[in-house]
């Protein structure tokens, strides 16, 4: 019979215990969020994702993040849905490959 899963504690550099976590969707971030809680790390979910379209998908992801934050009692920051700024910055990069210039721009904008 296999041993039950035991989560390893997550150490933060310098002994810090607080994190601002950018999240685009709760299912992807969920395991990290649970591991941080189990490690005694305080975190705040930061939701800033003007790159997510259409608006219905954006709202679905935001609501799931809010639900997760409420379930685990963690703070949630809802940043602006700055869609026009996103499209302005992405103009001309429509055909940029994955991990290319458009991705770099997106990370720079959101982080």
CSV table of N, CA and C in Angstrom, one decimal:
chain,number,residue,atom,x,y,z
A,1,UNK,N,0.8,-1.2,0.0
A,1,UNK,CA,0.0,0.0,0.0
A,1,UNK,C,0.9,1.2,0.0
A,2,UNK,N,0.5,2.2,-0.8
A,2,UNK,CA,1.4,3.4,-0.9
A,2,UNK,C,1.1,4.4,0.3
A,3,UNK,N,2.2,5.1,0.5
A,3,UNK,CA,2.1,6.1,1.6
A,3,UNK,C,1.2,7.3,1.2
A,4,UNK,N,0.5,7.9,2.1
A,4,UNK,CA,-0.4,9.0,1.8
A,4,UNK,C,0.6,10.2,1.4
A,5,UNK,N,0.0,11.0,0.6
A,5,UNK,CA,0.8,12.2,0.1
A,5,UNK,C,1.1,13.1,1.3
A,6,UNK,N,2.4,13.5,1.4
A,6,UNK,CA,2.8,14.5,2.4
A,6,UNK,C,3.4,15.6,1.7
A,7,UNK,N,2.8,16.8,1.9
A,7,UNK,CA,3.3,18.0,1.2
A,7,UNK,C,4.5,18.5,1.9
A,8,UNK,N,5.6,18.8,1.2
A,8,UNK,CA,6.8,19.4,1.7
A,8,UNK,C,6.6,20.9,2.0
A,9,UNK,N,7.1,21.4,3.1
A,9,UNK,CA,7.0,22.8,3.4
A,9,UNK,C,7.7,23.6,2.3
A,10,UNK,N,7.1,24.8,2.0
A,10,UNK,CA,7.7,25.7,1.0
A,10,UNK,C,8.5,26.8,1.8
A,11,UNK,N,9.8,26.8,1.6
A,11,UNK,CA,10.5,27.9,2.2
A,11,UNK,C,10.6,29.1,1.4
A,12,UNK,N,10.5,30.3,2.0
A,12,UNK,CA,10.6,31.6,1.3
A,12,UNK,C,12.0,32.1,1.5
A,13,UNK,N,12.6,32.8,0.6
A,13,UNK,CA,13.9,33.4,0.8
A,13,UNK,C,13.9,34.4,2.0
A,14,UNK,N,15.0,34.4,2.7
A,14,UNK,CA,15.1,35.4,3.8
A,14,UNK,C,14.2,35.1,4.9
A,15,UNK,N,13.5,34.0,5.0
A,15,UNK,CA,12.6,33.7,6.1
A,15,UNK,C,11.3,34.5,6.0
A,16,UNK,N,11.0,35.1,4.9
A,16,UNK,CA,9.8,35.9,4.8
A,16,UNK,C,8.6,34.9,4.9
A,17,UNK,N,7.4,35.5,5.2
A,17,UNK,CA,6.2,34.7,5.4
A,17,UNK,C,5.0,35.3,4.6
A,18,UNK,N,5.3,36.3,3.8
A,18,UNK,CA,4.2,36.9,3.0
A,18,UNK,C,4.5,36.9,1.5
A,19,UNK,N,3.5,36.7,0.7
A,19,UNK,CA,3.6,36.7,-0.8
A,19,UNK,C,2.4,37.4,-1.4
A,20,UNK,N,2.7,38.1,-2.5
A,20,UNK,CA,1.7,38.6,-3.4
A,20,UNK,C,1.7,37.7,-4.6
A,21,UNK,N,0.6,36.9,-4.7
A,21,UNK,CA,0.5,35.9,-5.8
A,21,UNK,C,-0.3,36.3,-6.9
A,22,UNK,N,0.3,36.5,-8.1
A,22,UNK,CA,-0.5,36.8,-9.3
A,22,UNK,C,-1.2,35.5,-9.7
A,23,UNK,N,-2.5,35.5,-10.0
A,23,UNK,CA,-3.2,34.3,-10.4
A,23,UNK,C,-4.0,34.6,-11.6
A,24,UNK,N,-3.9,33.8,-12.7
A,24,UNK,CA,-4.8,34.0,-13.8
A,24,UNK,C,-6.0,33.0,-13.7
A,25,UNK,N,-5.9,31.9,-13.0
A,25,UNK,CA,-7.0,31.0,-12.8
A,25,UNK,C,-6.8,30.2,-11.6
A,26,UNK,N,-7.8,30.0,-10.8
A,26,UNK,CA,-7.7,29.3,-9.5
A,26,UNK,C,-7.3,27.8,-9.7
A,27,UNK,N,-7.8,27.1,-10.7
A,27,UNK,CA,-7.3,25.7,-10.9
A,27,UNK,C,-5.8,25.6,-11.1
A,28,UNK,N,-5.2,26.5,-11.8
A,28,UNK,CA,-3.8,26.4,-12.0
A,28,UNK,C,-3.0,26.8,-10.7
A,29,UNK,N,-3.5,27.8,-10.0
A,29,UNK,CA,-2.8,28.3,-8.8
A,29,UNK,C,-3.2,27.6,-7.6
A,30,UNK,N,-4.3,26.8,-7.6
A,30,UNK,CA,-4.8,26.2,-6.4
A,30,UNK,C,-3.9,25.3,-5.6
A,31,UNK,N,-3.1,24.5,-6.2
A,31,UNK,CA,-2.1,23.7,-5.5
A,31,UNK,C,-1.1,24.5,-4.8
A,32,UNK,N,-0.6,25.5,-5.5
A,32,UNK,CA,0.4,26.4,-4.9
A,32,UNK,C,-0.2,27.1,-3.7
A,33,UNK,N,-1.5,27.6,-3.9
A,33,UNK,CA,-2.2,28.3,-2.8
A,33,UNK,C,-2.3,27.4,-1.6
A,34,UNK,N,-2.7,26.2,-1.8
A,34,UNK,CA,-2.9,25.2,-0.7
A,34,UNK,C,-1.5,24.9,0.0
A,35,UNK,N,-0.5,24.7,-0.8
A,35,UNK,CA,0.9,24.4,-0.3
A,35,UNK,C,1.4,25.6,0.5
A,36,UNK,N,1.1,26.8,0.1
A,36,UNK,CA,1.5,28.0,0.9
A,36,UNK,C,0.8,28.1,2.2
A,37,UNK,N,-0.5,27.8,2.2
A,37,UNK,CA,-1.3,27.8,3.5
A,37,UNK,C,-0.7,26.7,4.4
A,38,UNK,N,-0.5,25.5,3.9
A,38,UNK,CA,0.1,24.5,4.7
A,38,UNK,C,1.4,24.8,5.3
A,39,UNK,N,2.2,25.7,4.6
A,39,UNK,CA,3.5,26.0,5.0
A,39,UNK,C,3.5,27.3,5.9
A,40,UNK,N,2.3,27.8,6.2
A,40,UNK,CA,2.2,29.0,7.1
A,40,UNK,C,2.5,30.3,6.4
A,41,UNK,N,2.5,30.3,5.1
A,41,UNK,CA,2.8,31.5,4.3
A,41,UNK,C,1.5,32.3,4.1
A,42,UNK,N,1.5,33.5,4.5
A,42,UNK,CA,0.4,34.4,4.3
A,42,UNK,C,0.5,34.9,2.8
A,43,UNK,N,-0.6,34.9,2.1
A,43,UNK,CA,-0.5,35.5,0.7
A,43,UNK,C,-1.8,36.2,0.4
A,44,UNK,N,-1.7,37.0,-0.6
A,44,UNK,CA,-2.8,37.8,-1.2
A,44,UNK,C,-2.9,37.4,-2.6
A,45,UNK,N,-4.1,37.1,-3.1
A,45,UNK,CA,-4.2,36.8,-4.5
A,45,UNK,C,-4.4,38.1,-5.3
A,46,UNK,N,-3.6,38.3,-6.3
A,46,UNK,CA,-3.6,39.5,-7.1
A,46,UNK,C,-4.1,39.1,-8.5
A,47,UNK,N,-5.3,39.6,-8.9
A,47,UNK,CA,-5.9,39.2,-10.2
A,47,UNK,C,-5.9,40.4,-11.1
A,48,UNK,N,-4.9,40.4,-12.1
A,48,UNK,CA,-4.8,41.4,-13.1
A,48,UNK,C,-4.5,40.7,-14.4
A,49,UNK,N,-5.5,40.6,-15.2
A,49,UNK,CA,-5.4,39.8,-16.5
A,49,UNK,C,-6.1,40.4,-17.6
A,50,UNK,N,-5.7,41.5,-18.1
A,50,UNK,CA,-6.4,42.1,-19.3
A,50,UNK,C,-6.2,41.4,-20.6
A,51,UNK,N,-5.3,40.4,-20.5
A,51,UNK,CA,-5.0,39.5,-21.7
A,51,UNK,C,-6.1,38.4,-21.9
A,52,UNK,N,-7.0,38.2,-20.9
A,52,UNK,CA,-7.9,37.1,-21.0
A,52,UNK,C,-9.2,37.6,-21.7
A,53,UNK,N,-9.6,36.9,-22.8
A,53,UNK,CA,-10.7,37.3,-23.6
A,53,UNK,C,-11.5,36.0,-24.0
A,54,UNK,N,-12.7,36.1,-24.2
A,54,UNK,CA,-13.6,37.3,-24.1
A,54,UNK,C,-13.9,37.6,-22.6
A,55,UNK,N,-14.6,38.7,-22.4
A,55,UNK,CA,-14.9,39.2,-21.1
A,55,UNK,C,-15.6,38.1,-20.2
A,56,UNK,N,-16.4,37.3,-20.8
A,56,UNK,CA,-17.1,36.2,-20.1
A,56,UNK,C,-16.1,35.2,-19.5
A,57,UNK,N,-15.0,34.9,-20.2
A,57,UNK,CA,-14.0,34.0,-19.7
A,57,UNK,C,-13.2,34.7,-18.6
A,58,UNK,N,-12.9,36.0,-18.8
A,58,UNK,CA,-12.2,36.8,-17.7
A,58,UNK,C,-13.1,36.8,-16.4
A,59,UNK,N,-14.4,37.0,-16.5
A,59,UNK,CA,-15.2,37.1,-15.3
A,59,UNK,C,-15.3,35.7,-14.7
A,60,UNK,N,-15.4,34.6,-15.5
A,60,UNK,CA,-15.4,33.3,-14.9
A,60,UNK,C,-14.1,33.0,-14.1
A,61,UNK,N,-13.0,33.3,-14.6
A,61,UNK,CA,-11.7,33.1,-13.9
A,61,UNK,C,-11.7,34.0,-12.7
A,62,UNK,N,-12.1,35.2,-12.8
A,62,UNK,CA,-12.1,36.1,-11.6
A,62,UNK,C,-13.0,35.6,-10.5
A,63,UNK,N,-14.2,35.1,-10.9
A,63,UNK,CA,-15.1,34.6,-9.9
A,63,UNK,C,-14.6,33.4,-9.2
A,64,UNK,N,-13.9,32.5,-9.9
A,64,UNK,CA,-13.3,31.3,-9.4
A,64,UNK,C,-12.2,31.7,-8.4
A,65,UNK,N,-11.4,32.7,-8.7
A,65,UNK,CA,-10.3,33.1,-7.8
A,65,UNK,C,-11.0,33.7,-6.5
A,66,UNK,N,-12.0,34.5,-6.7
A,66,UNK,CA,-12.7,35.1,-5.5
A,66,UNK,C,-13.3,33.9,-4.6
A,67,UNK,N,-13.9,32.9,-5.3
A,67,UNK,CA,-14.4,31.8,-4.5
A,67,UNK,C,-13.3,31.1,-3.7
A,68,UNK,N,-12.2,30.9,-4.3
A,68,UNK,CA,-11.1,30.2,-3.7
A,68,UNK,C,-10.6,31.1,-2.5
A,69,UNK,N,-10.5,32.4,-2.7
A,69,UNK,CA,-10.0,33.3,-1.7
A,69,UNK,C,-11.0,33.3,-0.5
A,70,UNK,N,-12.2,33.3,-0.7
A,70,UNK,CA,-13.2,33.3,0.3
A,70,UNK,C,-13.2,31.9,1.1
A,71,UNK,N,-13.0,30.8,0.3
A,71,UNK,CA,-13.0,29.5,0.9
A,71,UNK,C,-11.8,29.4,1.9
A,72,UNK,N,-10.7,29.9,1.6
A,72,UNK,CA,-9.5,29.8,2.4
A,72,UNK,C,-9.2,31.0,3.2
A,73,UNK,N,-10.1,32.1,3.2
A,73,UNK,CA,-9.9,33.2,4.0
A,73,UNK,C,-8.6,34.1,3.7
A,74,UNK,N,-8.3,34.2,2.4
A,74,UNK,CA,-7.1,34.9,2.0
A,74,UNK,C,-7.6,36.2,1.3
A,75,UNK,N,-6.9,37.3,1.4
A,75,UNK,CA,-7.2,38.5,0.7
A,75,UNK,C,-7.2,38.4,-0.8
A,76,UNK,N,-8.0,39.2,-1.5
A,76,UNK,CA,-8.1,39.2,-2.9
A,76,UNK,C,-8.0,40.6,-3.4
A,77,UNK,N,-7.1,40.9,-4.3
A,77,UNK,CA,-7.0,42.2,-5.0
A,77,UNK,C,-7.5,42.1,-6.4
A,78,UNK,N,-8.5,42.8,-6.7
A,78,UNK,CA,-9.1,42.8,-8.1
A,78,UNK,C,-8.6,44.1,-8.8
A,79,UNK,N,-7.6,43.9,-9.7
A,79,UNK,CA,-7.1,45.0,-10.4
A,79,UNK,C,-8.0,45.3,-11.6
A,80,UNK,N,-7.7,46.4,-12.3
A,80,UNK,CA,-8.6,46.8,-13.4
A,80,UNK,C,-8.5,45.8,-14.6
A,81,UNK,N,-9.6,45.7,-15.3
A,81,UNK,CA,-9.6,45.0,-16.6
A,81,UNK,C,-9.2,46.0,-17.6
A,82,UNK,N,-8.0,46.2,-17.8
A,82,UNK,CA,-7.4,47.3,-18.6
A,82,UNK,C,-7.3,46.8,-20.1
A,83,UNK,N,-8.4,46.4,-20.7
A,83,UNK,CA,-8.4,45.8,-22.0
A,83,UNK,C,-7.8,46.7,-23.1
A,84,UNK,N,-8.2,48.0,-23.1
A,84,UNK,CA,-7.7,48.9,-24.1
A,84,UNK,C,-6.1,49.0,-24.1
A,85,UNK,N,-5.6,49.1,-22.9
A,85,UNK,CA,-4.1,49.1,-22.8
A,85,UNK,C,-3.5,47.8,-23.3
A,86,UNK,N,-4.1,46.7,-23.0
A,86,UNK,CA,-3.6,45.4,-23.5
A,86,UNK,C,-3.6,45.4,-25.0
A,87,UNK,N,-4.7,45.7,-25.6
A,87,UNK,CA,-4.8,45.7,-27.1
A,87,UNK,C,-3.8,46.7,-27.7
A,88,UNK,N,-3.6,47.8,-27.1
A,88,UNK,CA,-2.6,48.8,-27.6
A,88,UNK,C,-1.2,48.2,-27.6
A,89,UNK,N,-0.8,47.6,-26.5
A,89,UNK,CA,0.5,47.0,-26.4
A,89,UNK,C,0.7,45.7,-27.2
A,90,UNK,N,-0.4,45.0,-27.5
A,90,UNK,CA,-0.3,43.8,-28.3
A,90,UNK,C,-0.3,44.0,-29.8
A,91,UNK,N,-0.7,45.2,-30.2
A,91,UNK,CA,-0.8,45.5,-31.6
A,91,UNK,C,0.5,45.3,-32.3
A,92,UNK,N,0.5,44.5,-33.3
A,92,UNK,CA,1.7,44.2,-34.1
A,92,UNK,C,2.4,42.9,-33.6
A,93,UNK,N,1.9,42.4,-32.5
A,93,UNK,CA,2.5,41.2,-32.0
A,93,UNK,C,1.5,40.0,-32.1
A,94,UNK,N,0.5,40.1,-32.9
A,94,UNK,CA,-0.6,39.1,-33.1
A,94,UNK,C,0.0,37.7,-33.5
A,95,UNK,N,1.0,37.7,-34.3
A,95,UNK,CA,1.6,36.5,-34.8
A,95,UNK,C,2.8,36.0,-34.1
A,96,UNK,N,3.1,36.7,-33.0
A,96,UNK,CA,4.3,36.3,-32.2
A,96,UNK,C,4.1,34.9,-31.7
A,97,UNK,N,5.1,34.0,-31.8
A,97,UNK,CA,5.0,32.7,-31.3
A,97,UNK,C,4.9,32.6,-29.8
A,98,UNK,N,4.4,31.5,-29.3
A,98,UNK,CA,4.4,31.2,-27.8
A,98,UNK,C,5.8,31.4,-27.3
A,99,UNK,N,5.9,32.1,-26.1
A,99,UNK,CA,7.2,32.4,-25.5
A,99,UNK,C,8.0,33.4,-26.2
A,100,UNK,N,7.3,34.1,-27.1
A,100,UNK,CA,8.0,35.2,-27.9
A,100,UNK,C,7.8,36.5,-27.3
A,101,UNK,N,7.9,37.5,-28.2
A,101,UNK,CA,7.8,38.9,-27.8
A,101,UNK,C,6.5,39.3,-27.2
A,102,UNK,N,5.4,38.7,-27.7
A,102,UNK,CA,4.1,39.0,-27.1
A,102,UNK,C,4.0,38.5,-25.7
A,103,UNK,N,4.5,37.3,-25.4
A,103,UNK,CA,4.5,36.8,-24.0
A,103,UNK,C,5.3,37.6,-23.1
A,104,UNK,N,6.5,38.1,-23.6
A,104,UNK,CA,7.3,38.9,-22.8
A,104,UNK,C,6.6,40.2,-22.4
A,105,UNK,N,5.9,40.8,-23.4
A,105,UNK,CA,5.2,42.0,-23.2
A,105,UNK,C,4.1,41.8,-22.2
A,106,UNK,N,3.4,40.7,-22.3
A,106,UNK,CA,2.3,40.4,-21.4
A,106,UNK,C,2.8,40.2,-19.9
A,107,UNK,N,3.9,39.5,-19.7
A,107,UNK,CA,4.5,39.4,-18.4
A,107,UNK,C,4.9,40.7,-17.8
A,108,UNK,N,5.6,41.5,-18.7
A,108,UNK,CA,6.0,42.9,-18.3
A,108,UNK,C,4.8,43.7,-17.8
A,109,UNK,N,3.7,43.6,-18.5
A,109,UNK,CA,2.6,44.4,-18.2
A,109,UNK,C,1.9,44.0,-16.9
A,110,UNK,N,1.8,42.7,-16.7
A,110,UNK,CA,1.0,42.2,-15.6
A,110,UNK,C,1.8,42.1,-14.3
A,111,UNK,N,3.1,41.9,-14.4
A,111,UNK,CA,4.0,41.8,-13.2
A,111,UNK,C,4.7,43.0,-12.9
